[in-house]
Tab-separated table of C-alpha atoms in Angstrom:
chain	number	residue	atom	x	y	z
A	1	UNK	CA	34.683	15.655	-10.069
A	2	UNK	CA	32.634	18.126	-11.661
A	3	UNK	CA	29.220	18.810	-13.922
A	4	UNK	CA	26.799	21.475	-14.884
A	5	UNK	CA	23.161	20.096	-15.013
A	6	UNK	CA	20.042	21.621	-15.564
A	7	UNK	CA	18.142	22.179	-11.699
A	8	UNK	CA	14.748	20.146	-12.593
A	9	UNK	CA	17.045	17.527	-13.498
A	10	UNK	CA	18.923	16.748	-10.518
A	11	UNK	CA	16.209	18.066	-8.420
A	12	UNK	CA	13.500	15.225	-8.872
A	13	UNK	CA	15.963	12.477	-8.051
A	14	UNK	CA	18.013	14.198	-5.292
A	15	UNK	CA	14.324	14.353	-3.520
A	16	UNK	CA	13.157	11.054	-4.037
A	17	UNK	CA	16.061	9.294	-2.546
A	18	UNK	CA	16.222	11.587	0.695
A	19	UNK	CA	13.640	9.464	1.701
A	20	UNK	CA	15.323	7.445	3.270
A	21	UNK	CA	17.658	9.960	5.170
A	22	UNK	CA	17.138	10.261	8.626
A	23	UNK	CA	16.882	13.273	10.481
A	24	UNK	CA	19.221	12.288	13.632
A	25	UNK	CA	21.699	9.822	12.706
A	26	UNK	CA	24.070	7.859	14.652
A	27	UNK	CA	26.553	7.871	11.508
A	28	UNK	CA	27.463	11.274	10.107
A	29	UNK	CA	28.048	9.258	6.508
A	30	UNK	CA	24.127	8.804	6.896
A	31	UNK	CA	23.322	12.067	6.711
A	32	UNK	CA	24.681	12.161	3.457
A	33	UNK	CA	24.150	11.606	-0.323
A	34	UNK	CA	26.788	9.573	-2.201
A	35	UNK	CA	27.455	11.082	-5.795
A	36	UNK	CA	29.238	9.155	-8.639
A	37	UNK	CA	29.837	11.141	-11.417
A	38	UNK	CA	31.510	8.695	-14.531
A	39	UNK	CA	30.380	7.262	-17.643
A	40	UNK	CA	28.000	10.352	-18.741
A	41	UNK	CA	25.976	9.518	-16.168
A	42	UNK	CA	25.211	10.758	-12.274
A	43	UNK	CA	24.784	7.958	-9.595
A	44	UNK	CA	23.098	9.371	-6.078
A	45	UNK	CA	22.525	6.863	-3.502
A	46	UNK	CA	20.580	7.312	0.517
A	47	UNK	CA	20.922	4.198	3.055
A	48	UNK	CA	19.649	4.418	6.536
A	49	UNK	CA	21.307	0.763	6.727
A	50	UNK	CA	17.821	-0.391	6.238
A	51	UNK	CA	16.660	0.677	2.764
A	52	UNK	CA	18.932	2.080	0.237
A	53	UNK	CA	17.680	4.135	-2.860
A	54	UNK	CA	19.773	4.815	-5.845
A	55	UNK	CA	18.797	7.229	-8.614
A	56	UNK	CA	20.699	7.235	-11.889
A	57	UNK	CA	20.371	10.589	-14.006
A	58	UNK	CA	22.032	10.110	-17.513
A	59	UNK	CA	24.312	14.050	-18.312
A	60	UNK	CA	27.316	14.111	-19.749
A	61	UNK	CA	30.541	14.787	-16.866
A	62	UNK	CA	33.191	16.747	-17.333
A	63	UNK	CA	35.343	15.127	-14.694
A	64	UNK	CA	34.450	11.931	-13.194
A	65	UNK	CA	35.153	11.365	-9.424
A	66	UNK	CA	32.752	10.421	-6.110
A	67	UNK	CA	31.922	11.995	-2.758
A	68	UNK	CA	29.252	11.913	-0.096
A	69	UNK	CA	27.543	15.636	0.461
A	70	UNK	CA	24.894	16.636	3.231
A	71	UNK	CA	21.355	15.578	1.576
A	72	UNK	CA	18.970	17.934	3.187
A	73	UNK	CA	21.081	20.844	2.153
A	74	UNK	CA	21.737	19.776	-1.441
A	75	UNK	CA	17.689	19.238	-1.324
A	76	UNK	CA	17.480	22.882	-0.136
A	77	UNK	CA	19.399	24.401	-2.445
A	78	UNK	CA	18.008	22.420	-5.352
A	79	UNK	CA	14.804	23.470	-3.923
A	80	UNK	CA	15.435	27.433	-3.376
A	81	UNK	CA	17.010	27.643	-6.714
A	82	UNK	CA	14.892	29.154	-9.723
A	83	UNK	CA	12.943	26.271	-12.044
A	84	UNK	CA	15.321	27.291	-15.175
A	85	UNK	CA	18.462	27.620	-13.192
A	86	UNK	CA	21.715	25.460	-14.022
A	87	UNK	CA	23.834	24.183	-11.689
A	88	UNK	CA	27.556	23.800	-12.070
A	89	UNK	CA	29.147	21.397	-9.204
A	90	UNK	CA	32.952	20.650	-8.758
A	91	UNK	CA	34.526	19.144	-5.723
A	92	UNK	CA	37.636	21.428	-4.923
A	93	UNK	CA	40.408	20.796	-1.715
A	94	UNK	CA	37.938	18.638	-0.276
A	95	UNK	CA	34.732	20.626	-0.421
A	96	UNK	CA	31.561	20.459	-2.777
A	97	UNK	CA	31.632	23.910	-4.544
A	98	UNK	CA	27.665	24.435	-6.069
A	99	UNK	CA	27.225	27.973	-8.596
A	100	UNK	CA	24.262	29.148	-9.896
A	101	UNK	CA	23.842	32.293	-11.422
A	102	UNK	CA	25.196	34.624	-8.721
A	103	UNK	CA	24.607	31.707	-6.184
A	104	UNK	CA	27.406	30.022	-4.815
A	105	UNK	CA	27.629	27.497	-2.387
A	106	UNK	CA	30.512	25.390	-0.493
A	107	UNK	CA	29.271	21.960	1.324
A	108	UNK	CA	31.436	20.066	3.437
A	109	UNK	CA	32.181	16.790	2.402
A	110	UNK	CA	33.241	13.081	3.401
A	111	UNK	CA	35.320	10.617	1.671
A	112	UNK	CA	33.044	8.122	-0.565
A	113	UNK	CA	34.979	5.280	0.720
A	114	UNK	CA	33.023	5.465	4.158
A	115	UNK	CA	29.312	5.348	2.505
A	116	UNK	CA	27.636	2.045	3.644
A	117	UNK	CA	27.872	-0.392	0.652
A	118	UNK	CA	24.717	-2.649	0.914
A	119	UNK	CA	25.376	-6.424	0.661
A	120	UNK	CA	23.296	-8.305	-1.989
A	121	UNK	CA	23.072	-11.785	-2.103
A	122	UNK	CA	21.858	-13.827	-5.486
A	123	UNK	CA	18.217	-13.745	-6.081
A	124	UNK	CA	16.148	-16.465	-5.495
A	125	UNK	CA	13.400	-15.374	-6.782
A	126	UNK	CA	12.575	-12.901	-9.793
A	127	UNK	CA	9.265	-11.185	-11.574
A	128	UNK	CA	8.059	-8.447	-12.713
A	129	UNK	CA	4.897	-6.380	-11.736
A	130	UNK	CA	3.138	-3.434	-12.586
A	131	UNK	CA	3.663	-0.734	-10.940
A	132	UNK	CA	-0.182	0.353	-9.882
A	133	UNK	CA	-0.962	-3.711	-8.875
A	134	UNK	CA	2.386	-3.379	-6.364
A	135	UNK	CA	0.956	-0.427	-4.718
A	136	UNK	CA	-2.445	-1.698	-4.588
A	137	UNK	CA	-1.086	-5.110	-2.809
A	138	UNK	CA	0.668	-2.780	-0.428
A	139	UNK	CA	-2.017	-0.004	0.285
A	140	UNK	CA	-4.803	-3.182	0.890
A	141	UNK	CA	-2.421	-4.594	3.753
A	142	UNK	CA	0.297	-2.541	5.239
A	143	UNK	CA	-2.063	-0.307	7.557
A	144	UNK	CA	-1.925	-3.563	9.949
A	145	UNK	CA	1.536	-3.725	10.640
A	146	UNK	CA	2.632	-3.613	14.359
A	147	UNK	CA	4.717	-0.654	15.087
A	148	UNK	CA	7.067	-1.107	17.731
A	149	UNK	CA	6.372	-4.689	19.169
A	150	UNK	CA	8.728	-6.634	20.838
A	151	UNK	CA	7.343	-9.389	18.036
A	152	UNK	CA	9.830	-7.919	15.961
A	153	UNK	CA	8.808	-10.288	12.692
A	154	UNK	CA	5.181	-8.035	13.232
A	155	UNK	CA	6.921	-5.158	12.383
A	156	UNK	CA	6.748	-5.477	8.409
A	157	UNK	CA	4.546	-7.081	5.843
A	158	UNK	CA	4.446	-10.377	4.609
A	159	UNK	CA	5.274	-11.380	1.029
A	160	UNK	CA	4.177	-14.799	-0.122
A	161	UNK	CA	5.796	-15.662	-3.359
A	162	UNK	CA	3.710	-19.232	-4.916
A	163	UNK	CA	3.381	-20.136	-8.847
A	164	UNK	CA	1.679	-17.605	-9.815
A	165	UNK	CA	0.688	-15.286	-7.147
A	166	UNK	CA	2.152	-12.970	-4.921
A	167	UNK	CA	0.124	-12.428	-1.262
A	168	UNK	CA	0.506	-9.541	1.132
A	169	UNK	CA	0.005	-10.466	4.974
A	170	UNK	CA	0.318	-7.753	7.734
A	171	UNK	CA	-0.609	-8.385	11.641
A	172	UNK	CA	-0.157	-6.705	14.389
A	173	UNK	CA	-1.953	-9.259	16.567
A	174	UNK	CA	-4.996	-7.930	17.040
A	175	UNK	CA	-6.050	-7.824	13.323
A	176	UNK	CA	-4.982	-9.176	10.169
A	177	UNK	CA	-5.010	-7.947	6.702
A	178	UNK	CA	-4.588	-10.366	3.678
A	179	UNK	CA	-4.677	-10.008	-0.062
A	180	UNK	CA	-4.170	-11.920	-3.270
A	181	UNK	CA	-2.449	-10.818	-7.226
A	182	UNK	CA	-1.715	-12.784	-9.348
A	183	UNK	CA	2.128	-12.318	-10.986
A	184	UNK	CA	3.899	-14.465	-13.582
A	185	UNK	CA	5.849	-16.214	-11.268
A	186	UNK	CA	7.175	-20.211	-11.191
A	187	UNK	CA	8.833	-21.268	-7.726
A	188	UNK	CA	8.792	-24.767	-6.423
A	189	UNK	CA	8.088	-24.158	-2.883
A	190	UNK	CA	6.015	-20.832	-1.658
A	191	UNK	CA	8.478	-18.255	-0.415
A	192	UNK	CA	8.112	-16.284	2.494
A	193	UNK	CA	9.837	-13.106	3.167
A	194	UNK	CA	9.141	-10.025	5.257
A	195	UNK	CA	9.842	-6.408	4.408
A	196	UNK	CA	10.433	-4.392	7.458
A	197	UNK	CA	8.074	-1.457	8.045
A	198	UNK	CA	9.830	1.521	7.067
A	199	UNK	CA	11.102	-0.264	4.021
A	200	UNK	CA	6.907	-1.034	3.125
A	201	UNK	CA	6.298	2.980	3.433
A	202	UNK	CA	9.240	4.160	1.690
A	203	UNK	CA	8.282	1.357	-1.211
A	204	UNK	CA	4.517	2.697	-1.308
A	205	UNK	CA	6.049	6.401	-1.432
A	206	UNK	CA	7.957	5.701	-4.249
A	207	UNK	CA	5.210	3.492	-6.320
A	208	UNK	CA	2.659	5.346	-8.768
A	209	UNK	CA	-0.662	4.298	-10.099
A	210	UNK	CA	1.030	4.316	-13.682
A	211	UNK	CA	1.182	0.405	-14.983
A	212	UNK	CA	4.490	0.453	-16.137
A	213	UNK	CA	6.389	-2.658	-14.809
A	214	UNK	CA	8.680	-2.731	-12.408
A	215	UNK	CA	11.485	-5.650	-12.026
A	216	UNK	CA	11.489	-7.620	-8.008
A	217	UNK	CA	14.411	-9.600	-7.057
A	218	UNK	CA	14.302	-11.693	-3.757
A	219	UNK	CA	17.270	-12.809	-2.113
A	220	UNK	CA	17.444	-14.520	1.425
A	221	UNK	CA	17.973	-10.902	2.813
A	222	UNK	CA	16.967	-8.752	1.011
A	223	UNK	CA	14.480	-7.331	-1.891
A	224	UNK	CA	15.416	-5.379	-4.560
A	225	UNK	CA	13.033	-3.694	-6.865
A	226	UNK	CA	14.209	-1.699	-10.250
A	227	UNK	CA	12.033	1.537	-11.766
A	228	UNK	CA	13.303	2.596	-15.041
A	229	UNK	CA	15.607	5.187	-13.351
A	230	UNK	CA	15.465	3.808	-9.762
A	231	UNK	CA	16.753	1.011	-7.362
A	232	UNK	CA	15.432	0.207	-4.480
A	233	UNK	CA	16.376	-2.290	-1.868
A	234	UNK	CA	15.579	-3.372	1.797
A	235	UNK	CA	16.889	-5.672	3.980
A	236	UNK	CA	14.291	-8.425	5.415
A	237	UNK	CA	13.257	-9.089	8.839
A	238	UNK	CA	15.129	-12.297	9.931
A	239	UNK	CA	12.301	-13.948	11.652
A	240	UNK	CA	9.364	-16.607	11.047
A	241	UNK	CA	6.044	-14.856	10.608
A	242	UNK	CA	3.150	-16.885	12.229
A	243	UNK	CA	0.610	-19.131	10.976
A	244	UNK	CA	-1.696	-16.738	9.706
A	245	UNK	CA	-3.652	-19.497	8.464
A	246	UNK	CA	-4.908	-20.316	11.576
A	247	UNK	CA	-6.351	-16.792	12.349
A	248	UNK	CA	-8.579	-16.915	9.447
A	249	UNK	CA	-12.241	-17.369	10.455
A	250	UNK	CA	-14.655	-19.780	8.027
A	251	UNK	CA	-16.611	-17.509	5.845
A	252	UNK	CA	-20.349	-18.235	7.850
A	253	UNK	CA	-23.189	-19.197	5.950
A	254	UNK	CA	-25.065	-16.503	6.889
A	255	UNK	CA	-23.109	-12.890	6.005
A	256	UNK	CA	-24.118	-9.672	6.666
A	257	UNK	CA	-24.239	-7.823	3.456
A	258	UNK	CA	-24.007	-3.619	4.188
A	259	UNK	CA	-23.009	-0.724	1.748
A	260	UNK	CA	-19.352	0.339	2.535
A	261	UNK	CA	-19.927	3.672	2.665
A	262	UNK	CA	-23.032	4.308	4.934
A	263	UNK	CA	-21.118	1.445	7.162
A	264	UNK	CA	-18.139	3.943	7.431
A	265	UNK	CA	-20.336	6.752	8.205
A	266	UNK	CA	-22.152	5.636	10.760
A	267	UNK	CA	-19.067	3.794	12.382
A	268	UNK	CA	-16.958	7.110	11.993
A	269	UNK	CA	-19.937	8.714	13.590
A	270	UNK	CA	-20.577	6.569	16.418
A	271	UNK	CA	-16.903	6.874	17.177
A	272	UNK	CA	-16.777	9.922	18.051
A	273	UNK	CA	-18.264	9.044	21.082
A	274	UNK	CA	-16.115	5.569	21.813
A	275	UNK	CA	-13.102	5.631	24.451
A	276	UNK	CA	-10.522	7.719	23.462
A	277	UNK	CA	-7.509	4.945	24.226
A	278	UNK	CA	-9.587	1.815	23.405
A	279	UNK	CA	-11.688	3.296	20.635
A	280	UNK	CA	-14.079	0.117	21.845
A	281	UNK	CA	-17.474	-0.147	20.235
A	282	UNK	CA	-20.678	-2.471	20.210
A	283	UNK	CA	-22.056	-3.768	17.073
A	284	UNK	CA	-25.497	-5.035	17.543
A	285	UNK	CA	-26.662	-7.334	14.880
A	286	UNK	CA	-30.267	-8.077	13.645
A	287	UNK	CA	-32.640	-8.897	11.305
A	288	UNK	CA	-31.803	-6.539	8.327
A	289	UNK	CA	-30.432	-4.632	11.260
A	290	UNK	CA	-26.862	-3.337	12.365
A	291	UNK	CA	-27.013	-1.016	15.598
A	292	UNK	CA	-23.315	0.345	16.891
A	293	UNK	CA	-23.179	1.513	20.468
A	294	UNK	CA	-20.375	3.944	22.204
A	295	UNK	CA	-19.409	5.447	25.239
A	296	UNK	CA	-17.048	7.050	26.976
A	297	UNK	CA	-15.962	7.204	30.637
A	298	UNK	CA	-17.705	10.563	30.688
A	299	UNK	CA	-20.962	8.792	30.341
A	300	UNK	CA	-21.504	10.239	26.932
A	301	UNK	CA	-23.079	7.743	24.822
A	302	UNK	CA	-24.215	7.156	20.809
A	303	UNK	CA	-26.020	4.986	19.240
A	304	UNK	CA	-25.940	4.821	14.790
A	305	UNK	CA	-28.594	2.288	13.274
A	306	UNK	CA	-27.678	0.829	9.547
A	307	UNK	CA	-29.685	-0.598	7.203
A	308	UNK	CA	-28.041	-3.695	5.896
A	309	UNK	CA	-28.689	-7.333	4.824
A	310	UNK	CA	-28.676	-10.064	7.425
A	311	UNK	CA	-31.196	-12.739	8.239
A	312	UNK	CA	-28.722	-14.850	10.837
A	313	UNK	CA	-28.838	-14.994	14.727
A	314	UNK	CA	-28.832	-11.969	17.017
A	315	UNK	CA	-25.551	-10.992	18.513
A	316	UNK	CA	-23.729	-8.348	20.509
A	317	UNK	CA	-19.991	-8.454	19.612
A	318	UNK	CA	-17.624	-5.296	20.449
A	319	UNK	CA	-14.741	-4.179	18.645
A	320	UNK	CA	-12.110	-1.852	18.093
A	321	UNK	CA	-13.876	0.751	15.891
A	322	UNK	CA	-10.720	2.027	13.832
A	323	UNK	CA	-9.749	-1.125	12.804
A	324	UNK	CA	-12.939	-1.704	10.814
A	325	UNK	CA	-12.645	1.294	9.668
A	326	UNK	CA	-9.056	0.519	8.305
A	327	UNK	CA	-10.960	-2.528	6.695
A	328	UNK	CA	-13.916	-0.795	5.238
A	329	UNK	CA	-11.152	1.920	3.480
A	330	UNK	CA	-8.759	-0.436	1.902
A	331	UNK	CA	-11.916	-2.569	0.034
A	332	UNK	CA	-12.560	-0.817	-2.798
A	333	UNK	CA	-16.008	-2.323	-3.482
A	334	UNK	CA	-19.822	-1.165	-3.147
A	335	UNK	CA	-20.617	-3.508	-0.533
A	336	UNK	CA	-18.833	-5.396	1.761
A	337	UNK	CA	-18.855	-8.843	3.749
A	338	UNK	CA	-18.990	-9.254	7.396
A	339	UNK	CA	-18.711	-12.912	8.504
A	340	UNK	CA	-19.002	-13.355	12.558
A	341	UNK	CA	-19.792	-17.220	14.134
A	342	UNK	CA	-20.764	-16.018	17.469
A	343	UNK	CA	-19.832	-13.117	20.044
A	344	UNK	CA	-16.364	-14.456	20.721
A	345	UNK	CA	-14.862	-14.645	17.432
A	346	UNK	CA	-13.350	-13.238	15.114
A	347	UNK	CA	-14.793	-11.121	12.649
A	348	UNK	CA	-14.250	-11.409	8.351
A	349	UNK	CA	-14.372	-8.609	6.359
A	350	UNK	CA	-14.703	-9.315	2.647
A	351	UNK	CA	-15.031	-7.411	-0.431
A	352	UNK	CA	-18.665	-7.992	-2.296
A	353	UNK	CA	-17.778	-10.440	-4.524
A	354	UNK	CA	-14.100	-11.844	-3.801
A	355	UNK	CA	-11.989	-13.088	-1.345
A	356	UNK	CA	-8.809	-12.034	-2.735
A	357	UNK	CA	-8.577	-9.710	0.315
A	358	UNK	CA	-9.732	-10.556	3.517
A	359	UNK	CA	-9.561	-9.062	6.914
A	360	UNK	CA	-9.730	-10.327	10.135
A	361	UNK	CA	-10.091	-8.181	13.600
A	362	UNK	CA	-10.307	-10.043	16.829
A	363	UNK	CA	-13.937	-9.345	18.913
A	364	UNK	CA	-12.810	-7.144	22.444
A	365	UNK	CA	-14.495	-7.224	25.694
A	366	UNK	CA	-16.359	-3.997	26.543
């Protein structure tokens, strides 16, 4: 096996797909990179056994061969290396041999036969997407994801694939976050699939806000999503998400209507003072009125008063202050929507003029 490639061309993709490389591994192999050097072109693929990424650079090979090198320090010399610097690897006696320059560098290697091969099943679903309306759909819901629950099917986001739409669910039980695109898609029955969580994050990493498109297969486990010189796949969460139907409140006849960014100020602001662990708040609402109380076990207390549009029924209703403010940051309009039926529900969060996203966080006793 052996090349000579320019360094900002093996440098870009060598980065991207040590994403996916953990720091501590289990497996040795998984520390590593696996190169495939043949038909003029360079193959590198990560796997954490979870997500694998696999970059394809197209340079001509002098010799064509595979082998698995450590990926943080092919990263760090790729790195280190001067911007106009070529690189000329060979695999010799077993070893990865890198020269640049007056560089050289040997890397210990392992045989390519003991990489992780992912299993693919046939596609059940396909579409493509652009690029910027992917990441959007992600951004808008993954920041409710559980992290660590023992409701393991929490752990991930929630893909709804129906004729001609694509929805994004994410829970962690205490809030939900929910939101609509519409892809040119035909499926009989709505598929439901869920991406675990460090496969969502590595995905919205790798997305841009350019609106090229990008190609999503969907197997039974697994997605797989194709960028002009990148494939990414992840297996699925094999478990039944819940009826997130249920969880959605009915959008009340009387809303309060408040501009998003003075109602992130003055929540941010009031927080400052909430509990430190339950980050609890009281929203007091009011004719053309929105008052949010804190305090803290050491009796420090503050109060923010918000102009804002409401003509229903007096309440006090308390709440987890940074998940609103998770709310208020993914809606990307002026104003927002907040729908509450009494003091022990739910409240709806809603963009101006749309329900295409929707958020939900449940009411907590303070």
């Amino acid at each position: 096996m052996k090349f000579t490639i320019p360094r900002e061309k093996l440098f870009a993709p060598v980065q991207t797909v040590n994403g996916v490389v953990e720091r501590r591994q289990t497996l040795p192999i998984l520390s590593n990179l696996l190169l495939v050097a043949q038909d003029n072109a360079l193959r590198l693929t990560a796997t954490d056994m979870e997500v694998e990424l696999v970059a394809t650079v197209e340079h001509p090979v002098e010799a064509p061969g595979e082998i698995t090198v450590p990926a943080r320090k092919l990263l760090d010399i790729c790195r280190a290396l001067p911007d106009e610097a070529t690189l000329g690897f060979e695999v010799v006696t077993g070893r990865a041999v890198i020269q640049s320059g007056k560089s050289r560098f040997t890397l210990a290697t392992l045989p390519a036969e003991e990489f992780p091969a992912t299993e693919v099943q046939e596609a059940i679903v396909r579409f493509t997407i652009p690029q910027n309306v992917l990441k959007e759909l992600i951004s808008s819901t993954h920041f409710a994801m559980a992290h660590q629950d023992v409701r393991y099917f929490l752990n991930g986001l929630m893909l709804e694939i129906s004729s001609g739409q694509v929805r994004g669910v994410a829970t962690d039980g205490h809030r939900l976050a929910l939101c609509d695109t519409p892809v040119g898609v035909d499926v009989g029955e709505p598929l439901q699939v869920i991406v675990p969580r460090k496969g969502v994050l590595e995905l919205a990493r790798l997305l841009d806000d350019r609106d090229t498109e990008v190609a999503v297969a969907v197997g039974r486990n697994h997605i797989q999503i194709t960028f002009a010189e990148l494939r990414y796949t992840a297996k699925l969460i094999d478990g039944r998400f819940p009826d997130y139907q249920r969880v959605l409140p009915a959008l009340q006849d009387e809303v309060l209507m408040g501009d998003r960014a003075l109602l992130r100020q003055g929540l941010t602001r009031a927080s400052i003072l909430s509990n430190e662990k339950y980050r609890g708040i009281r929203l007091l609402l009011q004719a053309n009125s929105l008052r949010a109380l804190a305090h803290n076990p050491e009796q420090e207390e503050a109060e923010e008063e918000i102009d804002v549009e409401y003509g229903g029924e007096e309440m006090e209703i308390g709440f987890n202050v940074s998940y609103l403010l998770d709310a208020l940051a993914a809606i990307k309009t002026a104003k927002v929507r907040l729908s509450v039926s009494d003091p022990n529900s739910s409240c709806l969060i809603l963009p101006e003029d749309s329900t295409s996203c929707q958020y939900v966080v449940m009411p907590m006793r303070l």
